[in-house]
Amino acid sequence: CVKKYLSEEGSEVPEFEKAVKDELVDEPAFQRCRSTLNSASKLDSL
């Protein structure tokens, strides 16, 4: 998840974004990934 996000593969494809938002938002693994990415961006901004 993190590697895919950081490489931005497919992130500019609207269908990919819609699939992620619609299908994965309730998945525990996706929530952990999002939490990890949010924490990393907070650390970078310090």
PDB file of C-alpha atoms in Angstrom:
ATOM      1  CA  CYS A   1       0.000   0.000   0.000  1.00  0.00           C
ATOM      2  CA  VAL A   2       2.673   2.490   1.015  1.00  0.00           C
ATOM      3  CA  LYS A   3       4.937   1.634  -1.924  1.00  0.00           C
ATOM      4  CA  LYS A   4       2.006   1.994  -4.326  1.00  0.00           C
ATOM      5  CA  TYR A   5       1.061   5.353  -2.792  1.00  0.00           C
ATOM      6  CA  LEU A   6       4.597   6.696  -2.836  1.00  0.00           C
ATOM      7  CA  SER A   7       5.254   5.585  -6.396  1.00  0.00           C
ATOM      8  CA  GLU A   8       1.947   7.214  -7.395  1.00  0.00           C
ATOM      9  CA  GLU A   9       1.206   4.406  -9.839  1.00  0.00           C
ATOM     10  CA  GLY A  10      -2.386   4.751 -10.886  1.00  0.00           C
ATOM     11  CA  SER A  11      -3.096   7.564  -8.438  1.00  0.00           C
ATOM     12  CA  GLU A  12      -3.883   9.952 -11.283  1.00  0.00           C
ATOM     13  CA  VAL A  13      -6.416   7.569 -12.794  1.00  0.00           C
ATOM     14  CA  PRO A  14      -9.926   8.565 -11.651  1.00  0.00           C
ATOM     15  CA  GLU A  15     -11.145   4.957 -11.704  1.00  0.00           C
ATOM     16  CA  PHE A  16      -8.331   3.954  -9.347  1.00  0.00           C
ATOM     17  CA  GLU A  17      -9.164   6.736  -6.894  1.00  0.00           C
ATOM     18  CA  LYS A  18     -12.868   5.881  -7.008  1.00  0.00           C
ATOM     19  CA  ALA A  19     -12.171   2.188  -6.419  1.00  0.00           C
ATOM     20  CA  VAL A  20      -9.970   2.975  -3.438  1.00  0.00           C
ATOM     21  CA  LYS A  21     -12.502   5.337  -1.911  1.00  0.00           C
ATOM     22  CA  ASP A  22     -15.529   3.126  -2.543  1.00  0.00           C
ATOM     23  CA  GLU A  23     -14.198  -0.369  -1.914  1.00  0.00           C
ATOM     24  CA  LEU A  24     -11.258  -0.142   0.453  1.00  0.00           C
ATOM     25  CA  VAL A  25     -12.187   2.616   2.874  1.00  0.00           C
ATOM     26  CA  ASP A  26     -13.605   0.149   5.437  1.00  0.00           C
ATOM     27  CA  GLU A  27     -10.745  -2.348   5.166  1.00  0.00           C
ATOM     28  CA  PRO A  28      -8.547  -2.496   8.294  1.00  0.00           C
ATOM     29  CA  ALA A  29      -5.375  -2.777   6.192  1.00  0.00           C
ATOM     30  CA  PHE A  30      -6.307   0.360   4.249  1.00  0.00           C
ATOM     31  CA  GLN A  31      -7.012   2.236   7.477  1.00  0.00           C
ATOM     32  CA  ARG A  32      -3.607   1.211   8.875  1.00  0.00           C
ATOM     33  CA  CYS A  33      -1.934   2.270   5.627  1.00  0.00           C
ATOM     34  CA  ARG A  34      -3.689   5.640   5.696  1.00  0.00           C
ATOM     35  CA  SER A  35      -2.732   6.104   9.350  1.00  0.00           C
ATOM     36  CA  THR A  36       0.910   5.300   8.566  1.00  0.00           C
ATOM     37  CA  LEU A  37       0.994   7.714   5.642  1.00  0.00           C
ATOM     38  CA  ASN A  38      -0.655  10.474   7.667  1.00  0.00           C
ATOM     39  CA  SER A  39       1.848   9.974  10.489  1.00  0.00           C
ATOM     40  CA  ALA A  40       4.747  10.111   8.039  1.00  0.00           C
ATOM     41  CA  SER A  41       3.517  13.367   6.510  1.00  0.00           C
ATOM     42  CA  LYS A  42       3.102  14.895   9.967  1.00  0.00           C
ATOM     43  CA  LEU A  43       6.687  13.976  10.826  1.00  0.00           C
ATOM     44  CA  ASP A  44       7.930  15.449   7.535  1.00  0.00           C
ATOM     45  CA  SER A  45       6.175  18.736   8.240  1.00  0.00           C
ATOM     46  CA  LEU A  46       7.879  19.183  11.629  1.00  0.00           C
TER      47      LEU A  46
END
